[in-house]
PDB file of C-alpha atoms in Angstrom:
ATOM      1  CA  UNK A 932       1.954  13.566  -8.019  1.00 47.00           C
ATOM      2  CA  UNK A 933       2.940  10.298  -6.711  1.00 45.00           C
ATOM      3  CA  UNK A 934       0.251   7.719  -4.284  1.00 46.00           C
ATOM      4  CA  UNK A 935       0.650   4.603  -2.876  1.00 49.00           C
ATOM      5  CA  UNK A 936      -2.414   2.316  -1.919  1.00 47.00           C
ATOM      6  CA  UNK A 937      -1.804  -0.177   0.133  1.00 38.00           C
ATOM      7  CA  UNK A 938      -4.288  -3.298  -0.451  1.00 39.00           C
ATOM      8  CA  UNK A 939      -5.214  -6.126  -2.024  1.00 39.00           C
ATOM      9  CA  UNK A 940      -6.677  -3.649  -4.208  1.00 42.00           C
ATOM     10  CA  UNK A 941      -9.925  -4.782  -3.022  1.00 44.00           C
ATOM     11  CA  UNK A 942     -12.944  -2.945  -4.171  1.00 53.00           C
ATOM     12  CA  UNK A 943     -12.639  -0.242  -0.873  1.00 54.00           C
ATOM     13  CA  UNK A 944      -8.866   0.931  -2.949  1.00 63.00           C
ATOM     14  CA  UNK A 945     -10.311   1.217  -6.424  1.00 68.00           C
ATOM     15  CA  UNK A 946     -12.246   3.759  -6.142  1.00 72.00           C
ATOM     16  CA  UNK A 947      -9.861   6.123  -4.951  1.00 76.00           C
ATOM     17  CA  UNK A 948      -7.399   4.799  -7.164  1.00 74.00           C
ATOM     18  CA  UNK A 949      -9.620   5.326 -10.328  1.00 76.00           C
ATOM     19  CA  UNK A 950      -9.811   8.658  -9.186  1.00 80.00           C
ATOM     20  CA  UNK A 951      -6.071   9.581  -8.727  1.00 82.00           C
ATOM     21  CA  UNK A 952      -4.826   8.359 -11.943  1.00 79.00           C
ATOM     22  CA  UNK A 953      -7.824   9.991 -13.501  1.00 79.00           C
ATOM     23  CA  UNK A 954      -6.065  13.254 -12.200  1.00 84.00           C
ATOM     24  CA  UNK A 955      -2.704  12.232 -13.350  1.00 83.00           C
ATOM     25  CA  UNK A 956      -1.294  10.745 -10.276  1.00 86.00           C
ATOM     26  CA  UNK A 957       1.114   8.176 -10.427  1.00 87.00           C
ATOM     27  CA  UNK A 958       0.083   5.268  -8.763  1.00 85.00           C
ATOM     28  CA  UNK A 959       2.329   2.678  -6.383  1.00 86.00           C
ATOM     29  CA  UNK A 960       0.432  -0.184  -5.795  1.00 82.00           C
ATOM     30  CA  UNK A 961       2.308  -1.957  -2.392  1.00 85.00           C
ATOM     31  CA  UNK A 962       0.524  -5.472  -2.677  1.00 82.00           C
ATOM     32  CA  UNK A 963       2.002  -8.864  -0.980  1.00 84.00           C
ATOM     33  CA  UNK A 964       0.322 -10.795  -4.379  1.00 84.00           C
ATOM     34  CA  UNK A 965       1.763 -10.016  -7.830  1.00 88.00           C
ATOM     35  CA  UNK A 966      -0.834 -12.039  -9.584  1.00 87.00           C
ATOM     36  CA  UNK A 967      -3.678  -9.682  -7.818  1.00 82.00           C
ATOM     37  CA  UNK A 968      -1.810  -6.336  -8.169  1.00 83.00           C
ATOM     38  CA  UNK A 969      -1.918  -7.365 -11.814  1.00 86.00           C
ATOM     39  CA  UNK A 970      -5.001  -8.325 -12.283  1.00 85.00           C
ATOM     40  CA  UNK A 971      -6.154  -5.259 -10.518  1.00 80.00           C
ATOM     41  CA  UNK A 972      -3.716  -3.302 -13.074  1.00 84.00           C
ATOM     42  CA  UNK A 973      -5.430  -5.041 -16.257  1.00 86.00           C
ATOM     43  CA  UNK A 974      -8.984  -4.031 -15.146  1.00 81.00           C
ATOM     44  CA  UNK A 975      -7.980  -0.219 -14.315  1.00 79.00           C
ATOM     45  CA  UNK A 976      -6.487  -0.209 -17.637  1.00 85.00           C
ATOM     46  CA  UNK A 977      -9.304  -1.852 -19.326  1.00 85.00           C
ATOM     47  CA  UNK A 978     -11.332   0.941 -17.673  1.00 79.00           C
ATOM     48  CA  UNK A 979      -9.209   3.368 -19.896  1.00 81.00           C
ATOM     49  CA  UNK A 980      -6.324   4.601 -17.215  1.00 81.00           C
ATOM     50  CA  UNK A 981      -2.749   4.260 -18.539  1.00 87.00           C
ATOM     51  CA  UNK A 982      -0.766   2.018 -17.764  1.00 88.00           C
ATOM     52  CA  UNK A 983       2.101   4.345 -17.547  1.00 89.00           C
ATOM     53  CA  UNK A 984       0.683   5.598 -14.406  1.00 87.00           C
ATOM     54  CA  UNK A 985       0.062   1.845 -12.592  1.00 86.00           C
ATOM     55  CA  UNK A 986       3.183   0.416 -10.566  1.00 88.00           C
ATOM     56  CA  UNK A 987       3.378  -2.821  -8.802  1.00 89.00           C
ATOM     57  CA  UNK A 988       5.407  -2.440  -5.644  1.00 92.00           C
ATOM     58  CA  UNK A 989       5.911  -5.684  -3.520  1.00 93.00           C
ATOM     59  CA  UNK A 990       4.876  -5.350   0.338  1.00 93.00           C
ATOM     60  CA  UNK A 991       4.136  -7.631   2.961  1.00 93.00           C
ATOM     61  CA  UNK A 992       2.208  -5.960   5.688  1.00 93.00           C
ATOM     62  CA  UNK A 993       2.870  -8.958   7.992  1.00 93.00           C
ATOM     63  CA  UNK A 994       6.392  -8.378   7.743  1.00 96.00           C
ATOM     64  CA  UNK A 995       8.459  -5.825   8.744  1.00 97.00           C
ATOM     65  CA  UNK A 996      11.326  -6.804   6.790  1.00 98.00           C
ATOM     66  CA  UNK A 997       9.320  -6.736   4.196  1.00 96.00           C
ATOM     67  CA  UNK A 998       8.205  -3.324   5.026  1.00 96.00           C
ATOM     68  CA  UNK A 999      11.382  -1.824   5.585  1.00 97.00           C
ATOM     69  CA  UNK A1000      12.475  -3.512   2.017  1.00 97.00           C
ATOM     70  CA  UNK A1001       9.792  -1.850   0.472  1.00 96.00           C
ATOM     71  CA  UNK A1002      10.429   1.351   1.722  1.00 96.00           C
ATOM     72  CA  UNK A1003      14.442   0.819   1.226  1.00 97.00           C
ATOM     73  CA  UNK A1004      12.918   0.216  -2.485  1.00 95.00           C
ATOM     74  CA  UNK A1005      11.218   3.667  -2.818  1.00 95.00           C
ATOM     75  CA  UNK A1006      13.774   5.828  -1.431  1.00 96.00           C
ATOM     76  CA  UNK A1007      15.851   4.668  -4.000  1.00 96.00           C
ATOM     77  CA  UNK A1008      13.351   4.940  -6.844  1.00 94.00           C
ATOM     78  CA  UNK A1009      11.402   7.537  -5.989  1.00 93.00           C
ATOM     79  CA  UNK A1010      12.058  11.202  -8.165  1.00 93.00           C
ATOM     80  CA  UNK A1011       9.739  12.600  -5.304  1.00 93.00           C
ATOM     81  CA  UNK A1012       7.890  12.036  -1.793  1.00 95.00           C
ATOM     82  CA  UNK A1013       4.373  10.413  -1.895  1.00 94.00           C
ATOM     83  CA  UNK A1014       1.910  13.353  -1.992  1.00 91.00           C
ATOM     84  CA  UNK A1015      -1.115  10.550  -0.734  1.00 90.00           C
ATOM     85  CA  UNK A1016      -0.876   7.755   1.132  1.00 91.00           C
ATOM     86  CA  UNK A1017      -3.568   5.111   1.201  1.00 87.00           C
ATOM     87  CA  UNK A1018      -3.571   2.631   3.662  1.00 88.00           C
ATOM     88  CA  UNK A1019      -5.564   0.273   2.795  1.00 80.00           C
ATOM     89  CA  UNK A1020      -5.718  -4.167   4.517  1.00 69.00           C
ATOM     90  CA  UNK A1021      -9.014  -5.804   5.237  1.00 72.00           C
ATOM     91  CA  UNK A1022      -6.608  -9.155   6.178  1.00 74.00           C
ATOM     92  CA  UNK A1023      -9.332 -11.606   7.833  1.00 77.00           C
ATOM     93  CA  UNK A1024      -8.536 -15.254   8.918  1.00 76.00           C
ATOM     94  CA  UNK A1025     -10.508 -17.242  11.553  1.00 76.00           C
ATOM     95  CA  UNK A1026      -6.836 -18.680  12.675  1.00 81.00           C
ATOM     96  CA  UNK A1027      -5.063 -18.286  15.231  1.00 86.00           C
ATOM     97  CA  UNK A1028      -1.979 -17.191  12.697  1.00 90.00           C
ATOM     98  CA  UNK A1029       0.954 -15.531  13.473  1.00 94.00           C
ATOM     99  CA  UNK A1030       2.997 -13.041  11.440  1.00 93.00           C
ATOM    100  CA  UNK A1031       6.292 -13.909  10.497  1.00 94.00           C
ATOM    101  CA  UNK A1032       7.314 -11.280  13.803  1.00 96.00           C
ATOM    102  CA  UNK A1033       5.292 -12.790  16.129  1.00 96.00           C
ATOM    103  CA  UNK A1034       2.105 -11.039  16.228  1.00 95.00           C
ATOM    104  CA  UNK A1035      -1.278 -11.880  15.556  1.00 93.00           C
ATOM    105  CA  UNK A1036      -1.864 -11.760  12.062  1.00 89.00           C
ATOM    106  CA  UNK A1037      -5.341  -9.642  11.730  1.00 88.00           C
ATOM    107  CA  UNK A1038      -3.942  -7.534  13.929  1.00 90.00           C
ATOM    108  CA  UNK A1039      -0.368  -7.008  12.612  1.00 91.00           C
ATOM    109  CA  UNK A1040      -1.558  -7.043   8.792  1.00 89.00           C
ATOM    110  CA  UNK A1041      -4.673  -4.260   8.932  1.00 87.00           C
ATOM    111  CA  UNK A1042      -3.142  -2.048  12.265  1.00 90.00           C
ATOM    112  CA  UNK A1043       0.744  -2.308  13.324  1.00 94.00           C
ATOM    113  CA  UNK A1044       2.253  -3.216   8.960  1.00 94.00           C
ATOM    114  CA  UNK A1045       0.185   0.020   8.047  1.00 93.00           C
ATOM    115  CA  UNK A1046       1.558   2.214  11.018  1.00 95.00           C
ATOM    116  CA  UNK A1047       4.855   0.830  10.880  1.00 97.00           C
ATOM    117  CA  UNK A1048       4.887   1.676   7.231  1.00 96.00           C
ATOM    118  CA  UNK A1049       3.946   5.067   7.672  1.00 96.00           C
ATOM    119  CA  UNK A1050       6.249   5.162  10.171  1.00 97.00           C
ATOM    120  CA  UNK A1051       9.300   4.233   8.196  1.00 97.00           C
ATOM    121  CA  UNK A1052       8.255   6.285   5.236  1.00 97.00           C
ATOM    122  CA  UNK A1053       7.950   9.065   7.693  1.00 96.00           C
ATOM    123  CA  UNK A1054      11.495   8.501   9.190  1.00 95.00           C
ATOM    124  CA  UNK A1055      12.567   8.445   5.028  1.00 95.00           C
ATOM    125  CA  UNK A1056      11.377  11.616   4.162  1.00 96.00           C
ATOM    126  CA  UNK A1057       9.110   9.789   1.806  1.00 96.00           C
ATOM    127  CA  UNK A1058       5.561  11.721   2.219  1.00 95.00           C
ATOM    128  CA  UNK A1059       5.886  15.115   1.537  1.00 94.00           C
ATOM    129  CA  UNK A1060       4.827  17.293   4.535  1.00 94.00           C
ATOM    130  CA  UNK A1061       1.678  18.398   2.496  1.00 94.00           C
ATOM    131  CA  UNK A1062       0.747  14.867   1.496  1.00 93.00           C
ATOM    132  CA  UNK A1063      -2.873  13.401   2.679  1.00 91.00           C
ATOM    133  CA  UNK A1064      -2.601   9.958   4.571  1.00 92.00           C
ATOM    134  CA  UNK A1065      -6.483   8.346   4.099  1.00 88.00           C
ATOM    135  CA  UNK A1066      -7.001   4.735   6.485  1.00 86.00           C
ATOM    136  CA  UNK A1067      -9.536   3.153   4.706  1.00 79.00           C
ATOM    137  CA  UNK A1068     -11.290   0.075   6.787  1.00 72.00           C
ATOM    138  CA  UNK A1069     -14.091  -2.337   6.152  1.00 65.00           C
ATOM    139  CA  UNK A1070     -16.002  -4.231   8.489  1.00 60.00           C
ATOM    140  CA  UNK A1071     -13.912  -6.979   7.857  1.00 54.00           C
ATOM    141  CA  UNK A1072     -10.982  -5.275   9.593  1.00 44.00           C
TER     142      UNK A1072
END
């Protein structure tokens, strides 16, 4: 089975990550930072998950280039549609930021990147009609 969590892989997404690999699930990790998508990576596998089963995937929620990339990336990568999707921002920032399209960034990171990602995933064929989508949200968000 294949999974994507999308996150920072903040404590919320580990959880349910630790418990996907654990039954064999491949695991796509869509993360805007590298450095904490690996870091994440190293402490699942220090926890005893494979590594085999732990794949970095770069995403940008505040973009939807980005997004579209991304999902450009996994249609052409993918052996198989996601069978779970975990959605998965807690984005905060006292600023009045906006994303690279224009819209507030809180707002466009944790609500609009995750439904536009669905979305094109969706419009891919990409989750398989059985899959489970799971919006996971802190207080933060």
């Amino acid at each position: 089975k294949w999974s994507s969590s999308l996150a920072e892989m903040l404590a919320l997404a580990k959880k349910p990550l630790l418990g996907l690999v654990a039954l064999g699930a491949k695991v796509l990790m869509d993360c805007r930072s590298r450095e904490r998508a690996e870091t994440a990576i190293k402490e699942l596998v220090g926890r005893g998950l494979p590594a085999s089963l732990l794949e970095f995937v770069p995403l940008d929620l505040a973009s939807m280039q980005s997004i579209r990339s991304t999902a450009a990336h996994l249609k052409s990568t993918l052996d198989r549609p996601l069978d779970v999707l975990i959605l998965n921002a807690g984005f905060v920032s006292a600023t009045d930021e906006k994303t690279v399209d224009g819209f507030e960034t809180m707002f466009g990171v944790n609500h609009l990147g995750h439904f536009y990602f669905t979305y094109v995933l969706l419009s891919n064929d990409l989750i398989s009609p059985q899959a489970r989508i799971v919006v996971l949200s802190s207080r933060a968000a």
